[in-house]
Every structure is written in structure tokens, then in C-alpha cells.
Short mmCIF file of C-alpha atoms and ligand atoms in Angstrom, two decimals:
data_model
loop_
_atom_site.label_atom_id
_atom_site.label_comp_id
_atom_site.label_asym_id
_atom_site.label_seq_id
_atom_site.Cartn_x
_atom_site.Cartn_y
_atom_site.Cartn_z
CA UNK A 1 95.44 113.94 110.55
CA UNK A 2 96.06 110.85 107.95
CA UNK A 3 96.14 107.79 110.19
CA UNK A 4 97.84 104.70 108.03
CA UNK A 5 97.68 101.35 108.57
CA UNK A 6 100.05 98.73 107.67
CA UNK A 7 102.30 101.44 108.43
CA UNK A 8 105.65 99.29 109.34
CA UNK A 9 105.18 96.93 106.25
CA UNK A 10 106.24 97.47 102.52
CA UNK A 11 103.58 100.03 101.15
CA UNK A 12 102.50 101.66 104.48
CA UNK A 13 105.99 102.57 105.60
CA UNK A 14 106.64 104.27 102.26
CA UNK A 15 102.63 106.02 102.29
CA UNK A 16 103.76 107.46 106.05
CA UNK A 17 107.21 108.31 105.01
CA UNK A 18 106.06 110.27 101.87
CA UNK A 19 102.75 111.96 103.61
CA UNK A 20 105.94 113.28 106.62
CA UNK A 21 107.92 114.49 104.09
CA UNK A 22 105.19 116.44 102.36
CA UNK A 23 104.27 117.88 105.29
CA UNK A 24 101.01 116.12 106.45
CA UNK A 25 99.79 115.37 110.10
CA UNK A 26 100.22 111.84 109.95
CA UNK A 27 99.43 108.69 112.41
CA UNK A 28 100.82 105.43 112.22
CA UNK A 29 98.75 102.75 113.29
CA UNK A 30 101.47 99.45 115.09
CA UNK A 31 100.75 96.87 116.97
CA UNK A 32 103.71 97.40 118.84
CA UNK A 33 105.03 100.72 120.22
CA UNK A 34 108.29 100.11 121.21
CA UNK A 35 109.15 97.96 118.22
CA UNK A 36 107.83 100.44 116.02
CA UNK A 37 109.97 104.01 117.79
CA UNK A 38 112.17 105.06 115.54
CA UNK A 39 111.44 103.16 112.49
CA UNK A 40 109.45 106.67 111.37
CA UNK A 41 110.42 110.19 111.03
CA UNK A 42 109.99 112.07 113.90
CA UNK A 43 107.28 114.21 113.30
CA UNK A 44 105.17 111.30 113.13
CA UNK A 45 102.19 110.01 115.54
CA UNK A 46 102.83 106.71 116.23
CA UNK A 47 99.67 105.00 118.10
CA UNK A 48 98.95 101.48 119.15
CA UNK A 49 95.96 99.53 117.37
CA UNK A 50 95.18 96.32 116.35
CA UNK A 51 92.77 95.67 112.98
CA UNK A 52 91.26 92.91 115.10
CA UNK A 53 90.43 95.05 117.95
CA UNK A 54 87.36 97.82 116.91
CA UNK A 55 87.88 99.64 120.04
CA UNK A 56 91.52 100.07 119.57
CA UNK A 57 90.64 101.40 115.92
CA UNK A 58 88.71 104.00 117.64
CA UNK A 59 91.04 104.94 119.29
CA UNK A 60 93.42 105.25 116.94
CA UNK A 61 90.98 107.65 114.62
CA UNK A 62 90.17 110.23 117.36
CA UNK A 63 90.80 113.88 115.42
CA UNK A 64 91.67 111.68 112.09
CA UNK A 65 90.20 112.77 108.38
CA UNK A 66 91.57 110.28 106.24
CA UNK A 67 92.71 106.67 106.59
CA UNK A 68 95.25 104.50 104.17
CA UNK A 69 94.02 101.27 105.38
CA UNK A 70 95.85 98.30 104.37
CA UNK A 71 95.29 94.46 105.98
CA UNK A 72 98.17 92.12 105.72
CA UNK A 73 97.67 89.03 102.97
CA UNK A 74 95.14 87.23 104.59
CA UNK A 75 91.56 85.19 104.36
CA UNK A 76 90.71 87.86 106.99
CA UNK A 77 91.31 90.77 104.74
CA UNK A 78 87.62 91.46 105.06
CA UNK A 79 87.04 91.04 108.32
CA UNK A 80 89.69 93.44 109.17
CA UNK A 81 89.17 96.31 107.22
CA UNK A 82 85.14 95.74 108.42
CA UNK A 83 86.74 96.49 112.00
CA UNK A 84 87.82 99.49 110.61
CA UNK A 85 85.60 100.90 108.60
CA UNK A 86 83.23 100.26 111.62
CA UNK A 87 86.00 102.55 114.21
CA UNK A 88 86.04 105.10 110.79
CA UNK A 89 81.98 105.55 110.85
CA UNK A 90 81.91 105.97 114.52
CA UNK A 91 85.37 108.47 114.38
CA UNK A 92 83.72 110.38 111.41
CA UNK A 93 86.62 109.40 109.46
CA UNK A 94 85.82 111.53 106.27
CA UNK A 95 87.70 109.64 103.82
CA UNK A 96 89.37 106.12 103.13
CA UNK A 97 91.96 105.02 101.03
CA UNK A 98 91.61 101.29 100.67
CA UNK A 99 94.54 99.42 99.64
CA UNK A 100 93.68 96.76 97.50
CA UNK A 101 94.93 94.00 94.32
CA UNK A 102 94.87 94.60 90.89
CA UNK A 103 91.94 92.91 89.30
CA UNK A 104 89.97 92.58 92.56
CA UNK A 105 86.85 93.69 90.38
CA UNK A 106 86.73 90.19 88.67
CA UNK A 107 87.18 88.57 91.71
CA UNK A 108 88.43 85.59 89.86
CA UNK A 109 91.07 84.34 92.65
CA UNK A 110 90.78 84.18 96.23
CA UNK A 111 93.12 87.05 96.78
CA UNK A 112 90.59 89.38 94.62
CA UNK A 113 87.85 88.23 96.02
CA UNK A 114 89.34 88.70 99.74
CA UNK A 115 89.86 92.83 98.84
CA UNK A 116 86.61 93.19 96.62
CA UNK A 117 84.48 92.34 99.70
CA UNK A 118 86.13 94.67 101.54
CA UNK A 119 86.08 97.22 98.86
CA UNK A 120 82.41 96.43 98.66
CA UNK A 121 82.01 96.86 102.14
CA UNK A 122 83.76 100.37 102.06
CA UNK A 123 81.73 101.56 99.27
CA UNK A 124 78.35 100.49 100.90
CA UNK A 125 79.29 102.56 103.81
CA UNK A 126 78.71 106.01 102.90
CA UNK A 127 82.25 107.00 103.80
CA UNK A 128 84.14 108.71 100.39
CA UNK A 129 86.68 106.11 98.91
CA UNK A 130 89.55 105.47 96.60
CA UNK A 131 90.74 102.45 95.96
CA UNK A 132 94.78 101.32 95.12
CA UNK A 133 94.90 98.17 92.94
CA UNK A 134 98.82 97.55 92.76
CA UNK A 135 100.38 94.75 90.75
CA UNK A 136 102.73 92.40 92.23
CA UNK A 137 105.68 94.10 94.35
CA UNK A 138 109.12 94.20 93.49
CA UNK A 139 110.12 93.08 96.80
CA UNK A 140 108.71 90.16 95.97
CA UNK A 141 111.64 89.09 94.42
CA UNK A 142 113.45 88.89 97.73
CA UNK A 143 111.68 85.65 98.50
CA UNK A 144 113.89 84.33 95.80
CA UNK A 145 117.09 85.98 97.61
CA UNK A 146 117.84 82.43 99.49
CA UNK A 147 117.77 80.44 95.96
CA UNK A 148 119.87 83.13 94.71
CA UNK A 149 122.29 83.11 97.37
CA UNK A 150 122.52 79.09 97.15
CA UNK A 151 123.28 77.63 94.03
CA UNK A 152 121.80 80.69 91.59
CA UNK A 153 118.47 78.30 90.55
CA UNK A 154 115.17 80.00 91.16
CA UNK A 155 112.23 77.39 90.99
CA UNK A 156 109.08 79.62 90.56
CA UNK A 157 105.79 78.34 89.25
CA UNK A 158 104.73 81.19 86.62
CA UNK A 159 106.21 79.34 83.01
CA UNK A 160 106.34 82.22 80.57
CA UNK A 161 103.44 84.68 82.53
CA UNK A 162 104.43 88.61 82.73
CA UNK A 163 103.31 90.82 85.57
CA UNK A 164 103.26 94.34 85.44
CA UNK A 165 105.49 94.53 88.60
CA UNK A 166 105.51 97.58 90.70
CA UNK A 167 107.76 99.49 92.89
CA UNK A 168 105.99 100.20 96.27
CA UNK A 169 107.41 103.82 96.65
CA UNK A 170 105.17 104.87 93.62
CA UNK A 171 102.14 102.64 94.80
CA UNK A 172 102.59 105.21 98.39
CA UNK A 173 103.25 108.13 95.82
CA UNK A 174 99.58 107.26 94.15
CA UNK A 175 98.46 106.81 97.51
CA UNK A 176 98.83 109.92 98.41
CA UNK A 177 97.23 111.49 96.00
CA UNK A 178 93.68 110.66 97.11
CA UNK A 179 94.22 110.82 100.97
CA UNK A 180 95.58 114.04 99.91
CA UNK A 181 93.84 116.23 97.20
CA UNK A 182 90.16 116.07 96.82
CA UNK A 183 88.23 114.73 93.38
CA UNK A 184 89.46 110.82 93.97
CA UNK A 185 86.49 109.94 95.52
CA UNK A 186 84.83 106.75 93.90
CA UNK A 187 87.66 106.03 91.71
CA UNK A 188 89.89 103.11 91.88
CA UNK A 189 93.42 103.22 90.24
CA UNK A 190 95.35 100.35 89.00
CA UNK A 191 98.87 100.90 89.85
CA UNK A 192 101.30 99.11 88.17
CA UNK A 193 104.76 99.12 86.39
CA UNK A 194 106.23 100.44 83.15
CA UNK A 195 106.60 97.10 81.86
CA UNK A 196 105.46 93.21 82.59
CA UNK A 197 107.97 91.13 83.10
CA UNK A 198 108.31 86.87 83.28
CA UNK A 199 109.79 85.56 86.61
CA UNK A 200 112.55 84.66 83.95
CA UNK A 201 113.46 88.28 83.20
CA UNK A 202 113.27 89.36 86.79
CA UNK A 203 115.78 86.78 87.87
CA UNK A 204 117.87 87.72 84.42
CA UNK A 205 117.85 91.35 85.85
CA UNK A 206 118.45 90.53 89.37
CA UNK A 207 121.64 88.31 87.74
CA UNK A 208 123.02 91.60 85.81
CA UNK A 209 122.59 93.37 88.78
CA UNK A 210 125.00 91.36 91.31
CA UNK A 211 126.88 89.80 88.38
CA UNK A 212 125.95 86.26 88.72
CA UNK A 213 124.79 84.46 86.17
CA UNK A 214 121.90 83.43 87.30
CA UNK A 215 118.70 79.82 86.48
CA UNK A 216 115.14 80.31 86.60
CA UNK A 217 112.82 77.17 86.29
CA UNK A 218 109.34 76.54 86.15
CA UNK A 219 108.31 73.99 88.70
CA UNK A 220 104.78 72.17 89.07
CA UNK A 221 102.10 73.83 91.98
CA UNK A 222 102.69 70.82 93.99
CA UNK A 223 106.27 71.17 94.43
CA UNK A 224 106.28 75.13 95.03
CA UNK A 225 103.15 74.42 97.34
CA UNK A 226 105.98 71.97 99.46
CA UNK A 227 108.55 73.78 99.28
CA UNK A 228 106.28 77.06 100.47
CA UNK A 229 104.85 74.60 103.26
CA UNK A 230 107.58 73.96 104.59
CA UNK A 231 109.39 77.22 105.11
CA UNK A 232 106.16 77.61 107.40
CA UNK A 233 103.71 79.30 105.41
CA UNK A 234 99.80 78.88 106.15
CA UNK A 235 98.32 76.63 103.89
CA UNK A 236 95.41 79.30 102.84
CA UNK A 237 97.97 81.70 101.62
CA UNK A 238 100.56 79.30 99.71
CA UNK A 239 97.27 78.06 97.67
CA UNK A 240 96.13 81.47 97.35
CA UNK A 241 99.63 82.86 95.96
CA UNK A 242 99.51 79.23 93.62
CA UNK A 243 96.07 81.01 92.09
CA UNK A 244 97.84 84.06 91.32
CA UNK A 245 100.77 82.14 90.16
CA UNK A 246 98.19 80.71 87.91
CA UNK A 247 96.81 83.48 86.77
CA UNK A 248 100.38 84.94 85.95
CA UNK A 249 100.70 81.88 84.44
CA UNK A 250 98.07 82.06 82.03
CA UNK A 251 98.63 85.68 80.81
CA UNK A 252 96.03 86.78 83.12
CA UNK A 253 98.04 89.55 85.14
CA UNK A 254 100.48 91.12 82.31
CA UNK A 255 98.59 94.22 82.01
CA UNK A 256 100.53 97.72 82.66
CA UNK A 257 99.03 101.23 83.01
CA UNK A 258 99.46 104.75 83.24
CA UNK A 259 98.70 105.48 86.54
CA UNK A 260 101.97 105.98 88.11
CA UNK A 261 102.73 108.87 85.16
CA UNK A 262 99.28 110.87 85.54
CA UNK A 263 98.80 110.78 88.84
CA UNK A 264 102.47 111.77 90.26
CA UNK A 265 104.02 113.07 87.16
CA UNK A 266 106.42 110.66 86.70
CA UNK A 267 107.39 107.50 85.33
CA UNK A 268 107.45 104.25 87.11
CA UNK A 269 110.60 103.01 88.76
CA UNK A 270 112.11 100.07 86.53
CA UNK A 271 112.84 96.75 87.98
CA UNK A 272 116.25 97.04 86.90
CA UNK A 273 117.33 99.73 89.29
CA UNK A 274 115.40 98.37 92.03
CA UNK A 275 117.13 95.47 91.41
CA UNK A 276 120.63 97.40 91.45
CA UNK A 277 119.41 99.32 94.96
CA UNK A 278 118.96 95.80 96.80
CA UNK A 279 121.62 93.81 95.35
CA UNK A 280 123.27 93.17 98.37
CA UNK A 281 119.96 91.32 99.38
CA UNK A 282 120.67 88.75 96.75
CA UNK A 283 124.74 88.17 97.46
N1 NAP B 301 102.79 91.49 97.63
C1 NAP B 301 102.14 91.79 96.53
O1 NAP B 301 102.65 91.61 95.42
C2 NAP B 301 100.76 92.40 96.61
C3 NAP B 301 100.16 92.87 95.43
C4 NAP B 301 98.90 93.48 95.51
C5 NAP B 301 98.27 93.61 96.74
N2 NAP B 301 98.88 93.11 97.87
C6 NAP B 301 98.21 93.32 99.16
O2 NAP B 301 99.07 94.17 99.92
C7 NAP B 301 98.86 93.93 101.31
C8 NAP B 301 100.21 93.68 101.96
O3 NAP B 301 100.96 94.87 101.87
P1 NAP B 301 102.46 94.94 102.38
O4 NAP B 301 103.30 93.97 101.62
O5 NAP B 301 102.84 96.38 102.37
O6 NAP B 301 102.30 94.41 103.85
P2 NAP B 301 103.43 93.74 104.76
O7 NAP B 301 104.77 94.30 104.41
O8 NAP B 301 103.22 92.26 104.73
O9 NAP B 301 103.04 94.29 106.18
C9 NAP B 301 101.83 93.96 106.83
C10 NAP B 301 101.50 95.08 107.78
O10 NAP B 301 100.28 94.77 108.46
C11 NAP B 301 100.49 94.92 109.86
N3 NAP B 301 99.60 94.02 110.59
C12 NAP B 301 99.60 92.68 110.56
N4 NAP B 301 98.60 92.21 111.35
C13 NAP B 301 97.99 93.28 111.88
C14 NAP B 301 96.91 93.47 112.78
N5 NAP B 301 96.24 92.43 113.30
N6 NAP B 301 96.56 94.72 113.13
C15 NAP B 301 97.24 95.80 112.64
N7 NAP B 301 98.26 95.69 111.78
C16 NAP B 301 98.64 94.45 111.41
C17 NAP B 301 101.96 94.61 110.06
O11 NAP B 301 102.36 95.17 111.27
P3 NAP B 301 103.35 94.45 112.34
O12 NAP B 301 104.63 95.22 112.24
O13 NAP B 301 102.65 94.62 113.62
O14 NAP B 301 103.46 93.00 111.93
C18 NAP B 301 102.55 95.31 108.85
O15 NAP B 301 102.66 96.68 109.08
C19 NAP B 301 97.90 92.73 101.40
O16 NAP B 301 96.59 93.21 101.60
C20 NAP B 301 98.05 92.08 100.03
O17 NAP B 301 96.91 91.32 99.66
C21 NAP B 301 100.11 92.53 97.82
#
């Protein structure tokens, strides 16, 4: 049994979708039950757990081999995934698949150094691991989808920067890999897409895609770190996602690799037809 975590967000509702489909025993770890029925295919275990409860984690990994575990953006990243690697020891969990950042080696912003102590953590522990380092997500883009909608400007603070964006059905497709085959263990792959690309030639694409012609504009930190503020979001993660702005910024997070090809056999999804599969998103 594969027990996932972050199973009804972005990457872990792909990683349980594509372990069903395969044919793998798999759990998905919710906060909420009832929410959560029918939002997976029905051969899957659905089980209540909460990464800040260690006895509910325990409960959760009864009879379970391998764990995706995945913490949402947070400062408590960490602390979390400690919970669980904790319930995984005392479950004999003989595997874990620790979703991660790319770049969390050089710890350089807070959101690296959040999943490198955690990846420390895990590989301190004696349990066998893999870590996923994904680039940014392509649904990331649909946080632009109201600036899109209204008026066609989208004020982003990355200048020029690329990022190897990534499609999070082939970060779940690399995923599987390790929490299914053997001869992962201690390796970390760095998932990204076929090609970086500036905020500028996302939006461009997103524009071809619904036929809009669409404005992207470099603002300063201080006014994306209002306008972020005040559609509600903590203030630890806007300046945390201003640091990897930065680091887009500054050419830091343009690199692309090959992991998506040699480990699944095939070649990254492009932004482009993401773009075209959620255009209604942006109309
Ligand atoms: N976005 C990016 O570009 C990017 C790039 C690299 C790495 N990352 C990393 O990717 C992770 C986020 O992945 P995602 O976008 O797939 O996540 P997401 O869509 O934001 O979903 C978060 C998941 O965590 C669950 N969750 C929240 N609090 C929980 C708790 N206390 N106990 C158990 N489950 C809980 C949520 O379940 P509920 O349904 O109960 O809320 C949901 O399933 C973060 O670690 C982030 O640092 C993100």
C-alpha cells in the first residue's frame, strides 16, 4: 500500500490518480472525509490524517510500504513532514518519497531551506528516500487568471527571469517511479520543464491561447507584496514567494533537465498546451 499525502492538492491528486491507474494499492491521506469522497477513483483508500497530528499519521500508515509525502507551502514544512517521518519509523514505512523544491540543496531562500531540513531530517532517519525537486508549476499561472480576466495586465515581479516551469502530471509521473520500482533510493531528481520561460512569455502563451492580446509588467516587491497582502495571504509566504521571485529574477532558477524524458520515457508537457487545456480558466 502507497499512502500519499497532499493527496487532494495539485501534485498529490495527480501521484494518487496515476499510482490507481497503474494498478497500485493506494491510500490517500485528507483531512476531510466527506469533502474528499469522490474526488478519487474508486479503488482508492481514502483515510483521515492530519500532518500535525503524529497519531493520526499512524494511523494512516498501518499495512503501508511507501509514502509520497508532500506538506503544503509553509514555514512548517519541517515540522510536518518530522510528524511523519516519526508515524513512518514507528509504521515501518519502508520507503519515502519526499516531495520537495528545486534547488533546496543550496538552501539559498527560505522556501529551500524549509524542504532541505526536512529532506535532511528524512535522510538522517534510516528510512530509504527519494527526493522530487520540481520547478515552479504551471498552475501557477492561474493566480494571474483574475488580471487576465480584468483588463489583460499581469503585474508580476520576475523582470526578464526564466523558470524551467513544470507540468504537475509529469512531476506525479516521476513520482512514481521511486515509490514504485526499486534502485531510487538516495537519489534526488530535479524535475522540471522542456524549456524556461519569462513570466512575459507565459502570459504571451496564455494570450495565444484564449486569443486576447494580452500585458505583462514588472512591478517593484513592495507593490506585489500589497497587492499579495491583501488578497489575504500570510505575510511569511508572500515574502517567501518575493525570494523566489528574486531568485527568478536574477537568473537563478532558469535551469531545465532531463528528468521528465529518462525517467518516464517521455517528453515534458509544454506550457503552451497546458495553457490551451485551461483556457477557459483565463476567459
Ligand atoms: N507551486 C510551486 O511552484 C512549487 C514548486 C516547487 C515545490 N513546491 C512545493 O509543493 C508543495 C505544494 O504542492 P501542491 O501545490 O501540490 O499543494 P496544494 O495544491 O497547495 O495542496 C496542499 C495539500 O496539502 C494538504 N494539507 C494542508 N494542510 C494539511 C495538514 N495539516 N495535514 C494534512 N494535509 C494538509 C491539503 O489538503 P486539504 O484538502 O485538506 O486542504 C492539500 O491536499 C509545497 O511543499 C511547496 O513548497 C511548490
Amino acid at each position: 500500500m502507497i499512502l500519499v499525502t497532499g493527496s487532494t492538492g495539485n501534485v498529490g491528486s495527480e501521484v494518487v490518480k496515476q499510482l490507481a491507474q497503474a494498478g497500485h494499492k493506494v491510500r490517500a491521506l485528507v483531512r476531510d472525509t466527506k469533502e474528499a469522497s469522490g474526488k478519487f477513483p474508486t479503488t482508492v483508500d481514502i483515510v483521515a490524517g492530519d500532518l500535525d497530528n503524529t497519531d493520526s499519521l499512524v494511523n494512516a500508515m498501518k499495512g503501508v510500504s511507501a509514502v509520497y509525502l508532500l506538506a503544503p507551502f509553509s514555514p512548517a514544512v519541517a515540522k510536518q513532514e518530522g510528524n511523519a517521518l516519526e508515524a513512518a519509523k514507528r509504521s515501518g514505512v519502508k520507503r519515502i518519497v519526499k516531495h520537495s523544491v528545486l534547488g533546496a540543496q543550496w538552501e539559498g531562500i527560505s522556501i529551500a531551506k524549509w524542504h532541505r531540513a526536512s529532506e535532511k531530517a528524512i535522510e538522517a532517519s534510516g528510512v530509504p528516500w527519494t527526493h522530487i525537486r520540481p520547478s515552479g508549476f504551471f498552475p501557477n499561472a492561474l493566480n494571474w487568471a483574475g488580471m487576465i480576466k480584468n483588463g489583460g495586465t499581469v503585474y508580476y515581479p520576475t523582470g526578464q527571469g526564466k523558470l524551467g516551469v513544470v507540468d504537475v502530471r509529469d512531476i506525479a509521473a516521476v513520482a512514481v517511479k521511486p515509490l514504485t520500482e526499486n534502485g531510487h533510493e538516495g537519489k534526488a531528481y530535479d524535475v522540471t520543464g522542456a524549456q524556461a520561460l519569462t513570466s512575459q512569455e507565459q502570459v504571451d502563451i496564455i494570450g495565444k491561447a484564449i486569443g486576447k492580446q494580452l500585458t505583462y509588467v514588472d512591478v517593484p516587491n513592495e507593490a506585489a507584496k500589497d497587492s499579495m497582502l491583501g488578497q489575504g495571504m500570510p505575510a511569511p509566504l508572500v515574502d517567501a514567494l518575493l525570494e523566489f521571485c528574486d531568485a527568478i529574477k536574477s537568473g537563478q532558477a532558469a535551469a531545465v533537465t532531463d528528468t521528465v524524458q529518462q525517467l518516464t520515457g517521455k517528453p515534458p508537457r509544454t506550457f503552451e498546451a497546458w495553457a490551451k487545456e485551461n483556457a477557459a480558466a483565463f476567459r
